[in-house]
XYZ file of C-alpha atoms in Angstrom:
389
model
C 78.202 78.391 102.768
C 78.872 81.741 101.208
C 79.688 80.668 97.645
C 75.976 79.175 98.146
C 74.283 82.636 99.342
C 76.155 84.532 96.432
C 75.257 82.156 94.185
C 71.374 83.749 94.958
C 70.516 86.204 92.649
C 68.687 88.172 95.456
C 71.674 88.386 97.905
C 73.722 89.522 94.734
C 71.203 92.272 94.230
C 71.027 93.295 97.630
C 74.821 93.276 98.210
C 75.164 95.505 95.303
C 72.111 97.626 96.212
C 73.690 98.306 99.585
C 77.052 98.994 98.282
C 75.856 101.806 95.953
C 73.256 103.025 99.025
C 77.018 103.677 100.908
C 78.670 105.564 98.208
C 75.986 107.854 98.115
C 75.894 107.997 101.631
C 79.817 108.741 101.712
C 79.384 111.139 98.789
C 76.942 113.268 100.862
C 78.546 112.993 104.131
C 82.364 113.775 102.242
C 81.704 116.198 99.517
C 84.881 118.062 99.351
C 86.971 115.378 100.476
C 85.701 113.396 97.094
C 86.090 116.625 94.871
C 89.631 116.493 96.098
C 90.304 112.701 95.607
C 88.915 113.271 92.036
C 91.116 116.003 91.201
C 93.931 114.060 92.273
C 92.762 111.073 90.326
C 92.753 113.695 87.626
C 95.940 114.928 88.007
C 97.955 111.369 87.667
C 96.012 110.774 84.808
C 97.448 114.269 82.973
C 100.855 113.790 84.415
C 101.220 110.011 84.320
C 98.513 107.719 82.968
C 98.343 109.459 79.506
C 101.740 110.245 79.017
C 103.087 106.685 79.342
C 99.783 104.541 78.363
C 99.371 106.321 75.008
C 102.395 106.104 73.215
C 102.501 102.230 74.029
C 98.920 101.436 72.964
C 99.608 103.076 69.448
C 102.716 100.848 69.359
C 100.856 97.828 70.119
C 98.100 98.574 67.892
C 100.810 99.233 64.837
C 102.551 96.210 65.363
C 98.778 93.854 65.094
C 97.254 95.861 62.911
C 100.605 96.100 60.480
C 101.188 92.570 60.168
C 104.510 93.129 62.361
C 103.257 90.322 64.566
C 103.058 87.864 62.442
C 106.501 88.037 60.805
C 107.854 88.478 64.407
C 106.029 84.948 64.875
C 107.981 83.059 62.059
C 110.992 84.007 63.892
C 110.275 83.597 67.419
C 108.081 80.129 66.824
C 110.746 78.352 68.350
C 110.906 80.293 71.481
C 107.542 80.982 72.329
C 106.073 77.324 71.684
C 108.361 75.245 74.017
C 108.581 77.645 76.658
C 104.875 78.858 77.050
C 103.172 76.607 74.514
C 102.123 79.968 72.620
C 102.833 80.613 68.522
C 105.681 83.200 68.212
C 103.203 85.652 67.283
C 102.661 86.553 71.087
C 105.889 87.634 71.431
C 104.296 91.092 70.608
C 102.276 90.663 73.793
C 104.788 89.639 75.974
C 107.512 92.041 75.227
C 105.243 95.154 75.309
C 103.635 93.722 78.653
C 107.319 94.106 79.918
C 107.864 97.499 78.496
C 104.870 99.483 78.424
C 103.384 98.352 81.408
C 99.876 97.424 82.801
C 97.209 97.302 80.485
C 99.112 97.163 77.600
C 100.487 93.545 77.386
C 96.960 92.180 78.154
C 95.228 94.811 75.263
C 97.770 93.412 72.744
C 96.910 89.739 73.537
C 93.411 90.638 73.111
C 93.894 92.075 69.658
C 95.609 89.653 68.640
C 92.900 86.999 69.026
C 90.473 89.380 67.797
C 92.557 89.546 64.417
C 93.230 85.725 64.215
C 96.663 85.870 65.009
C 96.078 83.666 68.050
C 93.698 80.723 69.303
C 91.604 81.026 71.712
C 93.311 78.791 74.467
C 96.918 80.874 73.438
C 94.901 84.004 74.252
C 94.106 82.923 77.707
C 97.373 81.804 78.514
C 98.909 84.886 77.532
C 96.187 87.208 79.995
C 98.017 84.927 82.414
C 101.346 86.322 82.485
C 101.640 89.256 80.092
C 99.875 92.025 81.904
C 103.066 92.772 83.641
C 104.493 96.271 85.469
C 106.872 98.547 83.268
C 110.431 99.144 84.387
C 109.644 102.838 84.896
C 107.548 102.475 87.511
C 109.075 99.725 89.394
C 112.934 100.857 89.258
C 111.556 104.223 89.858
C 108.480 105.010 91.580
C 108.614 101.721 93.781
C 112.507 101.289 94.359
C 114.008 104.515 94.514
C 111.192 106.311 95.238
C 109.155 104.322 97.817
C 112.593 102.154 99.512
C 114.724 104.805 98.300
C 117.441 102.481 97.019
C 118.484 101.232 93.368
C 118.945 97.798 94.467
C 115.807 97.073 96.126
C 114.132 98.413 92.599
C 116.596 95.825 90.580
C 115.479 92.917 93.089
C 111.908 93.532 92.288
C 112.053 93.819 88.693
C 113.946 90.764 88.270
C 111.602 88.729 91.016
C 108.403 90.616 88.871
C 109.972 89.112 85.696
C 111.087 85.790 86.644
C 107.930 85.386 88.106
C 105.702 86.424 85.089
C 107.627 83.762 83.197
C 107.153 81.133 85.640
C 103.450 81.891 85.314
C 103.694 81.418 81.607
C 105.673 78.137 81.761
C 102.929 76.783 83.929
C 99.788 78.069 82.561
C 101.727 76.140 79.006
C 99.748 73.061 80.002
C 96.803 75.190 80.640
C 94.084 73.292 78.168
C 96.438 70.954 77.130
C 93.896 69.251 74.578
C 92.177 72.580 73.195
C 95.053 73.272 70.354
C 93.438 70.624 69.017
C 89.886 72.282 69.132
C 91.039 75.348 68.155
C 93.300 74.071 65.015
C 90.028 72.283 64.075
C 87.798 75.725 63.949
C 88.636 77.817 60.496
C 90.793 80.706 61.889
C 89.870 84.098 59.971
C 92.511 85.812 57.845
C 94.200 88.494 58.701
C 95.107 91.089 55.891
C 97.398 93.999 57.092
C 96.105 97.205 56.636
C 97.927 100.063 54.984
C 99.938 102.286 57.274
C 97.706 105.357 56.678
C 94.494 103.380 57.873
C 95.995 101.281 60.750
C 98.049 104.397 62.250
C 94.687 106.950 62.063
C 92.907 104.046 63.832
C 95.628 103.556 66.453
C 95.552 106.938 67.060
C 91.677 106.587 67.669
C 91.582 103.646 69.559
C 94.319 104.334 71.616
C 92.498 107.540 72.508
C 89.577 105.961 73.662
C 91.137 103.408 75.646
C 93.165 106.025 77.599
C 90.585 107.373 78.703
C 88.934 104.260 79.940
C 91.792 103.784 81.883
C 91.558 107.096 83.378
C 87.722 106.291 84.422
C 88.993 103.742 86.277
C 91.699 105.327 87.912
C 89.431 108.286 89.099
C 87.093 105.950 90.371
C 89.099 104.036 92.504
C 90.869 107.147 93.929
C 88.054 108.816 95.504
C 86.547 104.742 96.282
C 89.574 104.905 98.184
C 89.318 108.049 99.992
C 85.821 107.435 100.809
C 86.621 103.859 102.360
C 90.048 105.578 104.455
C 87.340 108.543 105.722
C 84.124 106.364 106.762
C 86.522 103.765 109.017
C 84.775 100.970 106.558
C 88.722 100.204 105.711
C 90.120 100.336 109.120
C 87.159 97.868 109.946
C 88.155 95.322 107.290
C 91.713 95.699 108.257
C 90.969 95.052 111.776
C 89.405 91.948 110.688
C 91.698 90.961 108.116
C 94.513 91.562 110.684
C 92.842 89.494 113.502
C 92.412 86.396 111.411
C 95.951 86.720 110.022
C 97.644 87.232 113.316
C 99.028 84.347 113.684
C 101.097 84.988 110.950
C 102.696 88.050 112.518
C 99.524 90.141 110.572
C 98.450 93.612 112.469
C 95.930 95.917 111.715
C 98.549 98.272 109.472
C 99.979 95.376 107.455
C 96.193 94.322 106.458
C 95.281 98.028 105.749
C 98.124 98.380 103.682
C 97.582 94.950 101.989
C 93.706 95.948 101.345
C 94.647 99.140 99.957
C 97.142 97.666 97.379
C 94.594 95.098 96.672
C 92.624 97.603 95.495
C 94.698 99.863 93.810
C 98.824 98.991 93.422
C 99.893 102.706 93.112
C 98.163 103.881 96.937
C 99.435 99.960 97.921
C 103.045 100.790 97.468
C 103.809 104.321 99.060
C 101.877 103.026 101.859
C 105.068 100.396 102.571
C 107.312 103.404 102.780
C 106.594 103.635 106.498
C 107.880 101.526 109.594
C 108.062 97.828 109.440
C 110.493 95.422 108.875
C 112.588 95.718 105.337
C 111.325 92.170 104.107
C 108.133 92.066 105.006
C 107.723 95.382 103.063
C 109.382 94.542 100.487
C 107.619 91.091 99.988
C 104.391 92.604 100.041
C 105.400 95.177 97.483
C 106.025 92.048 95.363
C 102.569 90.950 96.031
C 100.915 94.299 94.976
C 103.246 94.460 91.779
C 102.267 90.675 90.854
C 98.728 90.955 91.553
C 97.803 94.435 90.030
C 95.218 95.746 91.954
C 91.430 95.290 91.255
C 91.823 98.867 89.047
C 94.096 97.428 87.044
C 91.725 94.238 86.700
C 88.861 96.190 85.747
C 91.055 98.096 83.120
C 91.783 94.622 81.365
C 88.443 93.559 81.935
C 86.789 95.945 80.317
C 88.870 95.338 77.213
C 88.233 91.406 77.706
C 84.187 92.830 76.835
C 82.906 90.081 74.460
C 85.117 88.174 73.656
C 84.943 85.054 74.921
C 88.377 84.494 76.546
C 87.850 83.573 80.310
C 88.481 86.333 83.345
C 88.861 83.517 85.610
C 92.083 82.358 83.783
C 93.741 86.142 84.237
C 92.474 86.184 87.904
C 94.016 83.145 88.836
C 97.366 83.785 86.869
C 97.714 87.324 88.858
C 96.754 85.839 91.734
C 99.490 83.051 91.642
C 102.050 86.119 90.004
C 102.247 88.022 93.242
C 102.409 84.777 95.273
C 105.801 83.754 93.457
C 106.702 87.266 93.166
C 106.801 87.586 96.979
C 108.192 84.003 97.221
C 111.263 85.373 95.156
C 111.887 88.361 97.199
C 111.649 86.739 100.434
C 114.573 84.117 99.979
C 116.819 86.756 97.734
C 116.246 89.022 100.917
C 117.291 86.302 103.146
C 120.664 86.263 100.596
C 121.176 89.977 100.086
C 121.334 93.178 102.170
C 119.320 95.906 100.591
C 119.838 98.860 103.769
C 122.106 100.935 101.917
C 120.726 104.262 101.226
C 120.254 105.515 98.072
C 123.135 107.972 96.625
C 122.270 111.574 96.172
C 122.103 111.480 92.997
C 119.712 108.448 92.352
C 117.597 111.283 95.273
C 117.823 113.757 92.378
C 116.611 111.493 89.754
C 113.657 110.822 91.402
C 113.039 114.277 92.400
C 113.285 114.984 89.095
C 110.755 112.739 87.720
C 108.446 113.555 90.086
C 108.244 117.287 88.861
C 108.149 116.456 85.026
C 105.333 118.260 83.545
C 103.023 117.022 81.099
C 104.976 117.735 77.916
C 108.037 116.162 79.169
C 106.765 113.309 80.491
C 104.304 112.844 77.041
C 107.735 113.457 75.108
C 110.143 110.938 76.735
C 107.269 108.126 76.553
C 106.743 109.335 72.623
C 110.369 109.084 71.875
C 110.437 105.148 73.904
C 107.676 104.197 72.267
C 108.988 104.781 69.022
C 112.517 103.551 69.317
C 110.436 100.201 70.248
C 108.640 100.522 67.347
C 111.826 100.737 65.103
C 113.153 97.693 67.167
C 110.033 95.614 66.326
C 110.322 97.195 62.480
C 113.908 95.748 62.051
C 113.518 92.709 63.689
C 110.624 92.047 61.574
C 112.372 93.165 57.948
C 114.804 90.775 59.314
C 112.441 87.829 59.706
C 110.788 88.581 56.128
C 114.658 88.351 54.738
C 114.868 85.191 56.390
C 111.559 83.733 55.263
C 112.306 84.880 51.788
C 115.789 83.375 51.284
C 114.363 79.882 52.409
């Protein structure tokens, strides 16, 4: 019944005509309280968006634009293909989707269709399981900053990962039949730039999509602040927790769930309240698997013409924070995660909280690079390889 009234042009219209009549409405009625929300939106952006987004979208743009993936592919061919059904030149995708964080894995799997490094169907089963949560912020910001213990960081990360490669292993019979479409369409050839044309247009690029990201990530702050101040959020939760009560659901569970449904980074420090250990820590796996819709509109908006299909990275995030959560709750069942965190993992976090923008743009620099040499090597290695056969 409602996929039929949406499918209406007319209720789409006057859905979205009455969702932009009540942010204008919540704009006028919560001036100052949207100011602030902005500023704040602001402010991660300087201290944390830029600093660890930037470095890791020049590295991914180097290693397409260099030819890097490529020879990485002749080595890894025999990985990537049985396990996820993908040529080895993904690799690149997967690997800085692990390390760099969201967007980044998805953006490299885009440009590497876009350069003809990858089919079509390859490209879409990598947007299914590469746009993956850095180490950073789950060891850190989640685990010992959130739940306040190392372990409990270390049992998401490995639940996030194995997870994101179950995805991949199951989304390898996605289109079963269309590497043989694809193999039949003339793929273009890629040339390598030179390093002084593909690093000034990294630099460029990278720019610009940072602050994308950063659009989004305002946005969605004060969207945020504006649904928490006009009740409209309590009211869905209220809802939400009603229908879901027989599951042991209330009203704070679904507001937290809504809010990290919208955006993971609000989700997760609002599970550092009461509750039971498990269920917290289950639905942290959910946020961490699924994203957020910020984080979706960030990859979407890099998706833009391509072709490749949204609904494909929808369902694979979806079905990431399902096992995610899956994981946690039967390693929770097996391990007790109440010890405190020592005083000095406290520090740490302290610590990282109060970097400043130099620091923080520094350290990210320096890992980006050092992963840039790693890719470097292993790919001189793969061209000695290719050359003595």
């Amino acid at each position: 019944m409602i996929s039929k009234l949406l499918a209406r042009q007319w209720v789409r219209d006057a859905i979205l005509g009455l969702a932009l009549l009540c942010a204008t409405l919540g704009l006028m009625f919560y001036p100052q309280e949207a100011m602030s929300a902005a500023r704040d939106g602001l402010k991660l952006c300087y201290n944390v968006i830029i600093p660890s987004l930037f470095p890791f979208f020049v590295l991914s743009s180097l290693v397409v634009e260099l030819g890097l993936a490529g020879y990485l592919g002749r080595a890894l061919e025999k990985v990537m293909r049985p396990l996820f059904n993908v040529s080895g030149a993904c690799a690149s995708a997967f690997a800085l989707g692990f390390i760099g964080g969201y967007p980044v894995g998805a953006k490299t799997a885009i440009s590497l269709y876009e350069k003809g490094m990858c089919t079509r169907t390859e490209a879409e089963r990598l947007l299914s399981f590469c746009n993956n949560s850095g180490p950073a912020f789950i060891l850190g910001v989640v685990g010992a900053g959130v739940f306040g213990s190392s372990r409990v960081g270390l049992l998401l990360y490995l639940a996030h990962a194995a997870a994101s490669v179950c995805v991949g292993i199951l989304f390898r019979f996605y289109k079963a039949g269309g590497a043989k479409r694809d193999s039949a369409r003339p793929a273009p050839r890629f040339q390598a730039q030179r390093f002084t044309a593909a690093f000034t247009g990294s630099i460029k690029n990278s720019f610009l999509s940072t602050l994308n990201i950063c659009a989004f990530v305002v946005f969605f702050t004060v969207v945020i602040k504006l649904l928490f101040l006009s009740g409209i959020l309590s009211g869905l939760a209220w809802a939400l927790g009603t229908l879901l009560s027989p599951l042991g659901f209330s009203q704070e569970w679904a507001e937290r769930l809504l809010t990290g449904f919208l955006e993971i980074s609000s989700g997760v420090w609002t599970l550092s309240g009461s509750g039971a250990l498990a269920g917290r820590l289950s639905m942290a796996a959910f946020m961490l698997g699924w994203a957020g819709v910020s984080v979706h509109c960030q990859v979407l908006s890099f998706i833009g013409g391509s072709g490749l299909s949204v609904r494909t990275y929808l369902v694979g995030k979806l079905l990431h924070g399902g096992l995610s959560a899956l994981f946690v709750a039967a390693l929770s069942r097996l391990f007790s995660f109440e010890a405190p965190a020592a005083a000095y993992l406290a520090d740490q976090v302290a610590s990282i909280a109060a970097l400043d923008f130099r620091t923080a743009l520094v350290i990210s620099t320096v890992s980006a690079w050092v992963v840039w040499l790693l890719f470097f090597a292993a790919a001189a290695a793969a061209i000695r390889r290719c050359r003595r056969a």
